[in-house]
């Protein structure tokens, strides 16, 4: 038996709703792997789930992604061996832990040149950017796209990768400093969406053509104006709600705004089986090798300070990726 420190939520609420508990893990069963986790990825969905915006059965763990080292394998596991460096982003809640038993088909082997910290910082966010750029809409050279929160974890990856694919990238962020970070991440133009006329600035930046695709992870504060920024027959993609859920609209509004398409996708269905997950991860790893994707680790928090990590994220005090060190 192996002891592990894990984060648990017994009641939805603020950052202090999380507590660290010690549990005993069973040996890995058939098709399972015991991981010693060395780096855990933080994603804003963790905040939503802790607060109950996305309700979960209680008590619950938190966290979707981590990287680490295989310590033991169960019967039937042939893809991995003790000592391998691996990562996951779709193994169910519970990544906030220093050790974990994980189904082997949810793991991907890390390339030798990709550190555990970078994998934890990149996998969930990079896989999100991968499906947005390759599946939700296949971005082509010459496309103009709008990326909200372009200085954030997903936004900065999305912007840099789209630029490498040949797109013109208009980014938004919530402050002048974050706009500068968005430009550093590859945006051709960066606009402060806290300004009341930000949508007009986006339209002006595109020469009036507007964006072929709008990627909106902010939600409530940006959604309606995002519709104004999409070109006729354009696509508006809602994939997050950093400011709160996007308001409901009548379908007729999409017609009035230019026969627009609207979608609300998720990373998990795009990586539902092992073969698809590993193929998408290979695409991401190739993009990393080609320098099309990279990320700055903006903050590191020890697992014991998990509440502080959540407070910093909710106060929008972080840029780039945040990782948790067990």
Coordinates of C-alpha atoms in Angstrom, one line a residue:
X1 CA 0.0 0.0 0.0
X2 CA 1.1 3.6 -0.8
X3 CA 0.2 6.8 1.0
X4 CA -0.7 9.9 -1.0
X5 CA -1.6 13.5 -0.3
X6 CA -4.7 14.5 -2.1
X7 CA -6.9 17.6 -2.3
X8 CA -10.6 17.1 -1.5
X9 CA -13.6 19.3 -1.7
X10 CA -16.4 18.4 0.7
X11 CA -18.6 21.5 -0.1
X12 CA -18.5 23.9 -3.0
X13 CA -17.1 27.4 -2.2
X14 CA -14.1 29.6 -2.1
X15 CA -10.4 28.4 -2.2
X16 CA -10.6 27.4 1.4
X17 CA -13.2 24.8 0.5
X18 CA -10.2 22.6 -0.5
X19 CA -8.4 20.5 2.1
X20 CA -5.4 18.3 1.8
X21 CA -5.9 14.7 3.1
X22 CA -3.7 11.6 3.3
X23 CA -5.1 8.5 1.8
X24 CA -3.9 5.0 1.2
X25 CA -3.7 3.9 -2.4
X26 CA -4.2 0.3 -3.5
X27 CA -1.6 -1.3 -5.8
X28 CA -2.3 -0.7 -9.5
X29 CA -4.8 -3.2 -10.8
X30 CA -5.0 -4.7 -14.3
X31 CA -4.5 -2.1 -16.9
X32 CA -3.4 0.5 -14.3
X33 CA -0.3 2.4 -13.4
X34 CA 0.9 4.0 -10.1
X35 CA 2.4 7.4 -10.8
X36 CA 4.6 9.6 -8.6
X37 CA 3.4 13.0 -9.8
X38 CA 6.1 15.6 -10.1
X39 CA 4.1 18.5 -11.7
X40 CA 0.3 19.2 -11.8
X41 CA -1.3 21.5 -14.3
X42 CA -3.7 24.2 -13.1
X43 CA -6.7 25.1 -15.4
X44 CA -9.5 27.5 -14.8
X45 CA -12.0 24.7 -15.0
X46 CA -10.6 23.7 -11.6
X47 CA -12.0 26.9 -10.2
X48 CA -15.4 26.4 -11.8
X49 CA -15.6 22.9 -10.4
X50 CA -14.5 23.9 -6.9
X51 CA -17.1 26.7 -6.8
X52 CA -19.9 24.4 -8.1
X53 CA -20.4 26.3 -11.3
X54 CA -20.0 22.9 -12.9
X55 CA -21.5 20.8 -10.1
X56 CA -19.9 17.5 -9.1
X57 CA -20.9 14.7 -6.7
X58 CA -19.3 15.5 -3.3
X59 CA -16.8 14.9 -1.9
X60 CA -14.6 15.3 -5.0
X61 CA -11.0 15.6 -6.0
X62 CA -9.9 18.4 -8.4
X63 CA -7.5 18.7 -11.3
X64 CA -7.4 17.1 -14.7
X65 CA -3.7 16.9 -15.7
X66 CA -0.3 15.9 -14.3
X67 CA 3.0 14.5 -15.3
X68 CA 5.4 12.2 -13.4
X69 CA 7.2 8.9 -13.2
X70 CA 5.7 5.4 -13.3
X71 CA 6.4 3.6 -10.0
X72 CA 4.5 0.4 -10.5
X73 CA 2.4 -1.2 -13.2
X74 CA -0.6 -3.6 -13.0
X75 CA -1.2 -6.8 -15.0
X76 CA -1.6 -6.4 -18.7
X77 CA 0.2 -3.0 -19.0
X78 CA 2.6 -3.3 -21.9
X79 CA 2.9 0.3 -23.1
X80 CA 4.8 1.6 -20.0
X81 CA 7.5 0.5 -17.6
X82 CA 8.7 1.6 -14.2
X83 CA 10.7 4.8 -14.6
X84 CA 8.9 6.1 -17.7
X85 CA 7.9 9.7 -17.7
X86 CA 4.2 10.1 -18.5
X87 CA 1.4 12.6 -18.5
X88 CA -2.4 12.6 -18.7
X89 CA -5.2 15.2 -19.0
X90 CA -8.4 13.0 -19.2
X91 CA -8.1 10.5 -16.4
X92 CA -10.9 11.8 -14.4
X93 CA -10.8 14.3 -11.5
X94 CA -8.1 13.9 -8.9
X95 CA -4.8 15.3 -10.4
X96 CA -4.3 17.4 -7.3
X97 CA -2.2 14.7 -5.6
X98 CA 1.4 13.6 -5.1
X99 CA 0.7 10.0 -6.2
X100 CA -2.2 8.5 -8.2
X101 CA -3.3 5.2 -9.7
X102 CA -4.3 5.9 -13.3
X103 CA -5.6 3.8 -16.1
X104 CA -2.8 3.2 -18.5
X105 CA -4.9 4.0 -21.6
X106 CA -5.2 7.5 -20.3
X107 CA -1.5 8.1 -20.3
X108 CA 0.9 9.3 -22.9
X109 CA 4.7 8.8 -22.9
X110 CA 6.7 12.1 -22.8
X111 CA 9.4 12.7 -25.4
X112 CA 12.9 12.8 -23.9
X113 CA 13.2 16.6 -24.5
X114 CA 9.9 17.5 -22.8
X115 CA 10.2 18.0 -19.0
X116 CA 7.5 17.0 -16.6
X117 CA 6.9 20.6 -15.7
X118 CA 6.5 21.7 -19.3
X119 CA 4.2 18.7 -19.9
X120 CA 2.0 19.7 -17.0
X121 CA 2.0 23.3 -18.1
X122 CA 1.2 22.4 -21.7
X123 CA -0.8 19.2 -22.1
X124 CA -4.4 20.2 -21.2
X125 CA -4.0 23.7 -22.6
X126 CA -2.1 22.5 -25.7
X127 CA -4.6 19.8 -26.4
X128 CA -7.3 22.4 -26.1
X129 CA -5.6 24.6 -28.6
X130 CA -5.0 21.5 -30.8
X131 CA -8.7 20.7 -31.2
X132 CA -9.7 24.4 -31.5
X133 CA -7.2 24.9 -34.4
X134 CA -7.5 21.5 -36.1
X135 CA -11.0 20.1 -35.3
X136 CA -13.4 22.9 -34.4
X137 CA -12.1 24.9 -37.3
X138 CA -9.1 24.0 -39.4
X139 CA -7.2 27.3 -39.4
X140 CA -5.7 28.1 -42.8
X141 CA -3.0 30.6 -44.0
X142 CA -4.6 34.0 -44.5
X143 CA -7.5 33.5 -42.0
X144 CA -8.1 36.2 -39.5
X145 CA -9.0 35.0 -36.0
X146 CA -9.8 36.7 -32.7
X147 CA -8.5 35.1 -29.5
X148 CA -9.8 36.4 -26.2
X149 CA -7.6 36.2 -23.1
X150 CA -4.6 35.9 -25.4
X151 CA -2.1 36.3 -22.7
X152 CA -3.5 33.4 -20.6
X153 CA -2.5 29.7 -20.6
X154 CA -4.6 28.5 -23.5
X155 CA -4.8 31.9 -25.2
X156 CA -1.0 32.3 -25.6
X157 CA -0.6 28.8 -27.0
X158 CA -3.6 29.3 -29.3
X159 CA -2.2 32.6 -30.6
X160 CA 1.3 31.4 -31.2
X161 CA 0.2 28.2 -32.9
X162 CA -2.4 30.0 -35.1
X163 CA 0.3 32.5 -36.1
X164 CA 2.6 29.6 -37.1
X165 CA -0.2 28.2 -39.2
X166 CA -0.3 31.4 -41.2
X167 CA -3.3 33.2 -39.6
X168 CA -3.6 36.9 -38.7
X169 CA -4.2 36.9 -35.0
X170 CA -6.1 39.6 -33.2
X171 CA -5.8 39.1 -29.4
X172 CA -7.6 40.6 -26.5
X173 CA -6.6 40.8 -22.8
X174 CA -7.8 42.6 -19.7
X175 CA -4.9 45.1 -19.2
X176 CA -2.1 46.9 -21.0
X177 CA 0.5 44.6 -19.5
X178 CA -1.4 41.5 -20.6
X179 CA -1.8 43.0 -24.1
X180 CA 2.0 43.3 -24.2
X181 CA 2.2 39.6 -23.2
X182 CA -0.3 38.8 -25.9
X183 CA 1.8 40.5 -28.6
X184 CA 4.8 38.5 -27.3
X185 CA 2.8 35.4 -27.7
X186 CA 2.3 36.1 -31.4
X187 CA -0.7 38.3 -31.7
X188 CA -0.5 40.8 -34.6
X189 CA -2.7 43.2 -32.6
X190 CA -3.6 43.1 -29.0
X191 CA -6.6 45.0 -27.6
X192 CA -7.7 45.7 -24.0
X193 CA -11.2 44.2 -23.7
X194 CA -11.8 46.2 -20.5
X195 CA -12.2 49.3 -22.7
X196 CA -15.8 49.9 -23.7
X197 CA -15.0 50.2 -27.4
X198 CA -12.9 47.1 -27.7
X199 CA -15.1 45.5 -30.4
X200 CA -14.9 48.6 -32.6
X201 CA -11.1 48.4 -32.2
X202 CA -11.1 44.7 -33.3
X203 CA -13.2 45.6 -36.4
X204 CA -10.9 48.5 -37.3
X205 CA -7.8 46.2 -36.9
X206 CA -9.2 43.8 -39.4
X207 CA -9.9 46.6 -41.9
X208 CA -13.7 46.0 -41.4
X209 CA -13.5 42.4 -42.6
X210 CA -14.0 41.0 -39.0
X211 CA -12.8 37.6 -37.9
X212 CA -13.3 34.2 -39.6
X213 CA -13.3 32.6 -36.1
X214 CA -13.7 34.1 -32.7
X215 CA -12.3 32.0 -29.8
X216 CA -13.9 33.1 -26.6
X217 CA -12.9 31.7 -23.2
X218 CA -14.1 34.8 -21.3
X219 CA -17.8 34.3 -21.6
X220 CA -20.2 36.8 -20.0
X221 CA -18.1 40.0 -20.4
X222 CA -17.2 39.4 -24.1
X223 CA -19.8 37.0 -25.7
X224 CA -22.3 39.4 -27.2
X225 CA -19.6 41.7 -28.7
X226 CA -17.8 38.6 -29.9
X227 CA -20.8 38.1 -32.2
X228 CA -20.2 41.6 -33.6
X229 CA -16.6 40.7 -34.3
X230 CA -17.3 37.7 -36.5
X231 CA -17.4 38.0 -40.2
X232 CA -20.5 36.9 -42.1
X233 CA -20.8 33.1 -42.0
X234 CA -18.1 33.2 -39.3
X235 CA -17.8 30.9 -36.3
X236 CA -18.0 31.9 -32.7
X237 CA -16.4 29.4 -30.3
X238 CA -17.3 29.5 -26.6
X239 CA -14.9 27.3 -24.8
X240 CA -14.7 28.9 -21.3
X241 CA -16.3 31.3 -18.9
X242 CA -13.6 33.2 -17.0
X243 CA -16.0 36.1 -16.3
X244 CA -19.1 33.9 -15.9
X245 CA -21.3 31.9 -18.3
X246 CA -22.2 33.5 -21.6
X247 CA -25.7 34.9 -21.7
X248 CA -28.4 33.0 -23.4
X249 CA -29.5 34.2 -26.9
X250 CA -32.3 33.7 -29.3
X251 CA -31.1 31.7 -32.4
X252 CA -32.4 34.5 -34.6
X253 CA -29.6 36.8 -33.3
X254 CA -27.1 34.6 -35.2
X255 CA -29.0 35.4 -38.4
X256 CA -29.1 39.1 -37.7
X257 CA -25.3 39.2 -36.9
X258 CA -24.4 37.7 -40.3
X259 CA -25.6 34.1 -40.5
X260 CA -23.1 33.1 -37.8
X261 CA -22.2 29.7 -36.5
X262 CA -22.0 29.1 -32.7
X263 CA -20.4 26.2 -30.9
X264 CA -19.5 25.2 -27.4
X265 CA -16.9 22.4 -27.6
X266 CA -14.8 20.6 -25.0
X267 CA -11.4 19.0 -24.9
X268 CA -12.6 15.7 -23.4
X269 CA -14.8 14.4 -26.3
X270 CA -12.0 15.2 -28.7
X271 CA -9.7 12.9 -26.8
X272 CA -12.2 10.2 -25.6
X273 CA -10.2 7.1 -26.6
X274 CA -6.5 6.2 -26.2
X275 CA -5.6 6.1 -29.9
X276 CA -7.2 9.6 -30.6
X277 CA -5.6 11.1 -27.4
X278 CA -2.2 9.8 -28.3
X279 CA -2.5 10.9 -31.9
X280 CA -3.5 14.4 -30.9
X281 CA -0.8 14.5 -28.3
X282 CA 1.7 13.5 -31.0
X283 CA 0.5 16.5 -33.1
X284 CA 1.0 18.8 -30.1
X285 CA 4.5 17.4 -29.3
X286 CA 5.5 17.9 -33.0
X287 CA 4.3 21.5 -32.8
X288 CA 6.4 21.9 -29.6
X289 CA 9.5 20.5 -31.4
X290 CA 8.9 22.8 -34.3
X291 CA 8.7 25.8 -31.9
X292 CA 5.1 26.4 -33.0
X293 CA 4.0 25.9 -29.4
X294 CA 5.7 27.0 -26.3
X295 CA 4.5 28.4 -22.9
X296 CA 6.0 30.4 -20.1
X297 CA 5.4 29.0 -16.7
X298 CA 4.1 32.1 -15.0
X299 CA 3.7 30.7 -11.5
X300 CA 4.6 27.7 -9.4
X301 CA 2.7 26.8 -6.2
X302 CA 3.4 24.0 -3.8
X303 CA 0.5 21.6 -3.4
X304 CA 0.2 22.8 0.2
X305 CA -0.6 26.3 -1.1
X306 CA -3.3 25.2 -3.5
X307 CA -5.7 27.7 -2.2
X308 CA -3.3 30.6 -3.0
X309 CA -3.0 29.3 -6.6
X310 CA -6.8 29.5 -6.9
X311 CA -6.9 33.0 -5.4
X312 CA -4.2 34.2 -7.8
X313 CA -6.1 32.8 -10.8
X314 CA -9.5 34.2 -9.8
X315 CA -7.9 37.7 -9.2
X316 CA -6.4 37.4 -12.7
X317 CA -2.9 38.0 -11.3
X318 CA -1.3 35.3 -13.3
X319 CA 0.0 35.2 -16.9
X320 CA 1.1 32.2 -18.8
X321 CA 0.7 28.8 -17.2
X322 CA 0.4 27.9 -13.5
X323 CA 1.7 24.6 -12.2
X324 CA 1.4 22.9 -8.8
X325 CA 4.5 21.1 -7.4
X326 CA 3.6 18.1 -5.1

